[in-house]
XYZ file of C-alpha atoms in Angstrom:
459
model
C 0.031 -0.009 0.041
C 2.933 2.417 0.728
C 4.621 1.651 -2.249
C 1.260 2.373 -4.129
C 1.251 5.788 -2.245
C 4.965 6.656 -3.498
C 4.337 5.546 -7.317
C 1.024 7.757 -7.574
C 2.910 10.942 -5.815
C -0.245 11.275 -3.827
C -0.262 11.643 -0.034
C -2.162 9.525 2.397
C -4.817 12.337 3.229
C -5.317 13.123 -0.536
C -5.976 9.376 -1.180
C -8.420 9.341 2.024
C -9.945 12.595 0.424
C -10.423 11.024 -2.968
C -12.020 8.001 -1.349
C -14.187 10.007 0.810
C -15.442 11.888 -2.007
C -16.053 8.889 -4.191
C -18.122 7.061 -1.511
C -20.039 10.257 -0.704
C -21.145 10.422 -4.378
C -22.239 6.774 -4.310
C -24.223 7.324 -1.065
C -26.158 10.226 -2.466
C -29.641 9.698 -2.125
C -31.255 9.568 -5.674
C -34.891 10.168 -6.438
C -36.899 9.458 -9.569
C -38.456 13.199 -9.393
C -37.444 16.093 -7.581
C -39.912 19.049 -7.273
C -38.135 22.530 -5.961
C -41.001 24.430 -4.044
C -43.195 23.371 -1.069
C -46.122 26.026 -2.037
C -49.437 24.963 -3.106
C -48.431 24.129 -6.780
C -45.568 21.971 -5.889
C -47.316 19.982 -3.210
C -50.279 19.603 -5.324
C -48.068 18.101 -8.234
C -46.437 15.492 -5.581
C -49.985 14.618 -4.764
C -50.907 13.681 -8.246
C -47.228 11.830 -9.048
C -47.444 10.040 -5.499
C -50.917 9.368 -6.338
C -50.739 7.511 -9.386
C -47.115 6.344 -9.581
C -44.860 4.202 -7.280
C -41.973 6.427 -8.424
C -39.732 8.008 -5.683
C -40.697 11.659 -5.152
C -39.235 14.575 -2.935
C -40.322 17.998 -2.582
C -37.565 20.397 -1.511
C -38.611 23.566 0.570
C -36.452 25.922 2.174
C -38.855 26.809 5.011
C -40.104 24.257 7.980
C -43.431 23.528 6.519
C -45.314 23.816 3.164
C -47.271 27.088 1.989
C -45.176 29.562 4.220
C -44.868 32.274 1.245
C -47.083 33.282 -1.589
C -49.367 30.230 -0.888
C -49.867 30.947 2.571
C -49.916 34.868 2.443
C -52.811 35.335 -0.257
C -56.496 36.654 0.724
C -57.569 33.107 0.609
C -60.355 33.637 -1.838
C -61.415 30.804 -3.970
C -61.764 33.033 -7.352
C -64.649 32.282 -9.902
C -62.938 33.029 -12.945
C -65.342 35.728 -14.407
C -62.763 38.434 -14.797
C -60.144 35.934 -16.799
C -59.955 36.383 -20.483
C -61.239 33.063 -22.170
C -58.763 33.253 -25.047
C -55.676 34.772 -23.069
C -55.761 33.161 -20.009
C -57.782 29.805 -21.186
C -55.942 27.189 -19.000
C -55.869 29.530 -15.831
C -59.729 29.976 -16.327
C -60.432 26.153 -16.714
C -58.220 25.394 -13.914
C -60.050 27.909 -11.547
C -63.360 26.507 -12.657
C -62.887 23.026 -12.136
C -60.667 23.348 -9.107
C -63.276 24.995 -7.171
C -65.217 21.808 -6.291
C -61.941 19.993 -6.035
C -61.127 22.461 -3.039
C -64.370 22.175 -1.625
C -64.406 18.565 -1.448
C -60.997 18.832 0.263
C -62.197 21.376 2.639
C -65.182 19.370 3.867
C -63.296 16.344 4.154
C -60.523 17.805 6.394
C -62.705 20.425 8.342
C -61.203 23.277 6.883
C -62.506 26.947 6.486
C -65.131 26.986 3.598
C -67.280 30.257 3.940
C -69.079 31.472 0.786
C -68.956 34.971 1.231
C -69.360 36.006 -2.748
C -67.680 38.852 -4.338
C -68.985 41.884 -5.571
C -66.749 43.828 -8.398
C -67.831 47.305 -8.360
C -67.755 50.076 -11.224
C -67.335 53.455 -9.969
C -68.536 55.093 -13.694
C -70.063 54.211 -17.006
C -66.744 53.138 -18.578
C -66.102 50.617 -15.672
C -69.450 49.165 -16.165
C -68.638 48.358 -19.797
C -65.776 46.358 -18.143
C -68.306 44.587 -15.901
C -70.696 43.680 -18.809
C -67.298 42.072 -20.449
C -66.717 40.254 -17.339
C -69.922 38.554 -17.414
C -69.399 37.540 -20.696
C -66.055 36.103 -20.009
C -67.284 34.342 -16.899
C -70.114 32.313 -18.761
C -67.645 31.471 -21.530
C -65.297 30.152 -18.641
C -68.505 27.840 -17.728
C -69.781 30.025 -14.885
C -73.521 29.588 -14.729
C -75.495 32.635 -15.576
C -77.470 32.637 -12.165
C -74.014 33.064 -10.443
C -73.232 36.335 -12.165
C -75.554 39.069 -11.652
C -74.931 42.587 -12.673
C -76.731 45.066 -10.637
C -77.159 48.870 -10.456
C -76.527 51.033 -7.649
C -79.926 50.784 -6.106
C -79.835 46.928 -6.419
C -76.682 46.886 -4.808
C -77.874 48.859 -1.944
C -80.426 46.133 -0.905
C -77.567 43.890 -0.673
C -74.961 46.023 0.766
C -76.351 49.407 2.119
C -72.669 51.036 2.624
C -71.845 50.481 -0.795
C -71.541 53.652 -3.079
C -71.042 52.667 -6.690
C -72.239 53.037 -10.330
C -72.805 49.168 -10.788
C -71.589 45.979 -9.606
C -70.988 42.643 -10.549
C -72.258 40.064 -8.010
C -70.440 36.656 -7.967
C -72.193 34.438 -5.370
C -69.898 31.514 -5.573
C -66.584 33.186 -4.239
C -65.541 31.608 -0.924
C -63.010 32.613 1.536
C -60.829 29.722 3.040
C -57.317 28.996 4.248
C -54.893 27.856 1.651
C -52.293 27.343 4.047
C -53.990 24.409 5.753
C -55.184 23.179 2.653
C -52.047 22.819 1.076
C -50.798 21.218 4.795
C -53.613 18.625 4.221
C -52.495 18.058 0.597
C -49.107 17.475 2.083
C -50.183 14.801 4.436
C -51.814 12.846 1.773
C -48.826 12.996 -0.252
C -46.559 12.009 2.266
C -48.757 9.281 3.021
C -47.951 8.244 -0.422
C -44.522 8.179 0.449
C -43.432 11.589 -0.980
C -40.221 12.833 1.003
C -40.870 16.606 2.099
C -37.197 17.785 2.445
C -37.741 20.785 4.707
C -35.049 23.725 5.491
C -33.271 22.757 2.371
C -32.002 25.959 0.372
C -30.969 24.991 -2.987
C -27.373 26.372 -3.884
C -26.444 24.773 -7.347
C -27.052 22.165 -9.771
C -24.645 19.720 -11.712
C -26.311 18.160 -14.832
C -25.106 14.738 -15.476
C -26.078 12.673 -18.631
C -29.305 11.141 -16.981
C -29.441 12.893 -13.733
C -29.265 16.374 -11.959
C -27.175 16.576 -8.599
C -28.804 19.099 -6.480
C -26.388 20.932 -4.148
C -27.884 22.653 -0.788
C -26.315 25.625 1.320
C -25.804 22.979 4.162
C -23.407 21.296 1.945
C -25.471 18.039 1.459
C -26.751 17.164 -1.978
C -29.214 14.714 -3.425
C -29.759 13.310 -7.127
C -32.863 13.071 -9.276
C -33.628 11.849 -12.744
C -36.026 14.639 -13.297
C -36.618 17.905 -11.783
C -39.678 20.171 -11.729
C -39.036 23.898 -11.028
C -42.106 25.651 -9.507
C -40.476 27.505 -6.794
C -42.607 30.836 -7.148
C -40.873 33.824 -6.997
C -37.445 31.995 -7.209
C -38.643 30.088 -10.384
C -37.341 32.197 -12.889
C -33.503 32.464 -11.184
C -33.488 28.710 -11.145
C -34.600 28.228 -14.663
C -31.928 30.515 -15.816
C -29.699 28.032 -14.202
C -30.669 25.838 -16.868
C -30.203 28.301 -19.580
C -33.876 29.094 -20.052
C -35.641 32.582 -19.965
C -32.194 34.011 -20.169
C -33.593 37.366 -21.689
C -36.419 37.777 -19.146
C -36.386 39.233 -15.864
C -38.856 39.761 -12.856
C -39.962 42.311 -10.354
C -41.252 41.370 -6.763
C -44.109 43.489 -5.596
C -45.336 43.343 -1.898
C -49.066 43.645 -1.283
C -49.773 45.067 2.181
C -53.176 45.236 4.052
C -54.857 46.771 7.033
C -57.170 44.910 9.306
C -60.406 46.697 10.348
C -61.139 46.929 14.126
C -63.851 44.234 14.763
C -66.678 46.845 15.513
C -66.563 47.931 11.819
C -65.547 44.379 10.174
C -69.205 43.929 8.940
C -69.939 47.199 7.744
C -69.821 45.199 4.137
C -70.294 41.469 4.504
C -69.013 40.548 0.772
C -65.941 40.795 -0.674
C -65.504 43.851 -2.560
C -62.995 44.342 -5.847
C -62.683 47.181 -8.060
C -62.294 47.225 -11.840
C -58.445 47.581 -12.515
C -57.701 51.152 -13.785
C -54.448 49.946 -15.139
C -54.689 46.441 -16.342
C -51.420 46.762 -18.188
C -49.363 46.629 -14.910
C -50.074 44.076 -12.148
C -50.942 46.826 -9.476
C -54.006 45.686 -7.585
C -56.855 47.962 -7.160
C -58.105 47.886 -3.758
C -60.403 45.224 -1.995
C -62.115 44.759 0.958
C -61.622 41.266 1.914
C -63.417 38.967 4.444
C -60.805 36.511 5.672
C -61.664 33.008 6.783
C -60.282 33.660 10.119
C -62.967 36.245 10.554
C -61.242 39.375 10.058
C -61.901 42.237 7.406
C -58.939 43.577 5.497
C -58.316 46.559 3.005
C -55.555 46.550 0.290
C -53.242 45.670 -1.166
C -51.025 48.161 -2.618
C -47.956 46.964 -4.718
C -44.805 48.108 -3.528
C -41.649 46.851 -5.352
C -39.308 45.043 -2.937
C -35.651 43.351 -3.874
C -36.564 39.708 -2.918
C -39.659 37.422 -2.749
C -39.476 37.320 1.037
C -39.177 41.146 1.659
C -42.243 41.234 3.892
C -41.094 44.229 5.935
C -39.069 47.280 5.092
C -37.406 47.392 1.807
C -33.818 46.012 2.047
C -33.231 43.050 4.245
C -30.543 41.147 1.783
C -28.017 43.337 0.684
C -26.412 41.085 -1.926
C -29.732 40.164 -3.499
C -30.641 43.750 -3.718
C -27.563 44.489 -5.497
C -27.796 41.604 -7.768
C -31.774 42.633 -8.442
C -30.487 46.098 -9.241
C -27.988 44.831 -11.712
C -30.437 42.718 -13.527
C -32.943 46.077 -13.555
C -30.256 47.957 -15.217
C -29.367 45.091 -17.888
C -32.444 43.363 -18.746
C -36.265 44.523 -19.935
C -36.874 45.820 -16.523
C -34.954 48.707 -17.360
C -37.342 49.800 -20.041
C -40.172 49.473 -17.903
C -38.421 51.819 -15.449
C -38.290 54.440 -18.303
C -41.921 54.018 -18.605
C -43.514 57.654 -16.819
C -46.761 55.976 -16.386
C -45.054 52.927 -14.612
C -42.856 55.408 -12.313
C -45.850 57.277 -11.556
C -47.757 54.309 -10.309
C -44.733 53.415 -8.286
C -44.739 56.682 -6.462
C -48.454 56.232 -5.868
C -48.114 52.885 -4.384
C -45.020 53.712 -2.062
C -47.522 56.414 -0.728
C -50.264 54.140 0.030
C -47.350 52.114 1.871
C -46.231 54.858 4.061
C -49.706 56.229 4.851
C -52.546 54.308 6.157
C -54.940 57.091 5.214
C -53.803 56.898 1.474
C -54.782 53.214 1.739
C -58.306 54.090 3.148
C -58.932 56.793 0.672
C -58.492 54.518 -2.032
C -61.356 51.983 -0.463
C -63.319 54.953 0.693
C -64.160 55.790 -3.165
C -66.549 52.624 -2.739
C -67.349 52.416 0.774
C -67.395 56.148 1.910
C -68.386 55.602 5.639
C -64.867 54.293 6.382
C -62.427 56.237 8.481
C -58.559 55.636 8.863
C -59.181 55.173 12.747
C -61.267 51.835 11.920
C -57.942 50.213 11.212
C -55.878 49.442 13.974
C -53.219 47.163 12.829
C -51.538 45.803 9.335
C -52.514 42.489 8.044
C -50.380 39.823 6.376
C -48.101 41.093 3.435
C -47.860 39.150 0.562
C -45.440 39.117 -2.495
C -46.415 38.567 -6.124
C -43.227 38.124 -8.842
C -44.573 38.888 -12.098
C -42.244 38.407 -15.249
C -40.948 40.903 -17.428
C -40.584 40.523 -21.341
C -37.368 41.622 -23.189
C -39.424 44.571 -24.621
C -40.152 45.648 -20.880
C -43.797 44.421 -20.834
C -45.430 42.221 -17.946
C -46.285 38.753 -19.018
C -49.818 38.072 -18.236
C -49.927 34.419 -18.356
C -47.822 31.477 -16.817
C -44.646 30.416 -18.829
C -43.596 26.773 -19.208
C -40.353 25.470 -20.654
C -38.640 22.110 -20.714
C -35.039 21.985 -19.975
C -32.630 18.951 -20.006
C -34.269 16.143 -17.504
C -36.333 19.121 -16.110
C -39.469 21.099 -16.558
C -39.943 24.835 -15.328
C -43.070 26.473 -14.575
C -42.595 30.316 -14.291
C -44.864 33.435 -13.690
C -47.564 31.142 -11.967
C -49.384 34.179 -10.247
C -53.087 35.019 -9.054
C -55.644 33.155 -9.398
C -52.755 30.427 -8.994
C -53.990 29.118 -5.770
C -57.635 28.828 -6.808
C -56.597 26.581 -9.766
C -53.719 24.587 -8.507
C -55.455 21.221 -8.084
C -56.315 21.295 -11.934
C -53.337 23.012 -13.255
C -51.262 20.698 -11.473
C -52.895 17.676 -13.184
C -52.201 19.161 -16.125
C -48.661 19.653 -15.682
C -48.639 15.838 -14.822
C -50.460 14.872 -18.158
C -48.136 16.872 -20.185
C -45.093 14.862 -18.615
C -47.143 11.868 -19.256
C -47.645 12.901 -22.952
C -43.754 13.520 -23.312
C -43.001 10.200 -22.259
C -41.388 11.360 -18.916
C -44.273 9.651 -16.661
C -45.263 6.307 -18.143
C -48.923 4.976 -18.124
C -50.102 5.565 -14.512
C -51.151 2.991 -11.795
C -54.771 3.222 -10.532
C -55.128 5.986 -7.927
C -54.260 5.444 -4.545
C -56.311 8.344 -2.986
C -59.654 8.825 -4.402
C -60.534 12.504 -3.204
C -59.792 14.025 -6.704
C -60.187 12.057 -9.856
C -57.367 12.609 -12.198
C -59.081 11.424 -15.381
C -62.165 13.175 -14.910
C -60.032 16.639 -14.335
C -58.278 15.977 -17.516
C -61.360 15.239 -19.568
C -62.754 18.517 -18.545
C -59.566 20.556 -19.276
């Protein structure tokens, strides 16, 4: 053995390190499919794959549980797709329509919140009323029953909600308030029972692509391997896709939506969710809402404040390196053109004002609930972050984007109403992987809560 060391010009320590690395590579745990992102989309995809196949599946999540970011920080509304263009957002609209009863079945089976609140989309003038007329047609084209969508004038609305002041409103009876965080946790339990491994508190550092597999390296210096990777990591999905040489000419921006909670004495001034027609549909700025949450609170918001990371829930700069990196991206990508748009910059200034001033936020809602006062709102609600993707020409991409990489599939720009449509949309993702030959013919379903074939037939 010592002669071998001398002839190879290697020290004993070097040989030990070499052997250790070889053993470590051999012992890397390998999965058939690794899903990056333990949000509502990644968890429901894991549910379908583990339910239909005996493949080894893992979900990689940097937090200690599922749905800790966008999936658990939204308004909790199960949206009826009356406001989605049936031509430009056909898949999102279909997914939302189909998923309504899927979520209801899960909620009632697990005793999760399911409050049929309803939504009124209000118009403040005749121009916005024309938009409501268009929304009603869209909703019917998307499969919503005509009885479920009522276009009401101001007097008819007063009979339902006496404190609303507006030109007209579109009442959607079927919108529901739920708790997506709890629903995602229930799906995670079923997926885990089907032997999906949830790797929590694992932050992805890098990838090493081999001929027939991908090595995933984590910041804690551990690694795993997989035959196929599905990237659905929300606000981080574009950055991960770029590591696979995809979407290189695209960029994204993170917008924080903030809310204020109404004091309990004033929470039922209006008992229905109220949304307002978007004044700037070309930008992802959400016009103000009045939201009845599943936990019993009422909130107003959101604004849309640009922040440097998809986890900047307070303040504006929490991660200096990420902020510098994001600024560099803005100065070189399509976002640069966006920041040269005077209309966009004007809206940015307006959104910052509503972030700094509670009064500014309340004033926006008072346009349709004039009896409100800033004193009615005593503390801030849960902030969420939306991450729209920007095209190379500096415009926001309105629809979800999918790309296939080497041994990988990437879902980018999966935004609202993504939570609503996740059960059906994730089934569609699995069907696409079947059609590509990544997944073979499925076994019979292990869990019969949701019917895979019936969903695919409807889409």
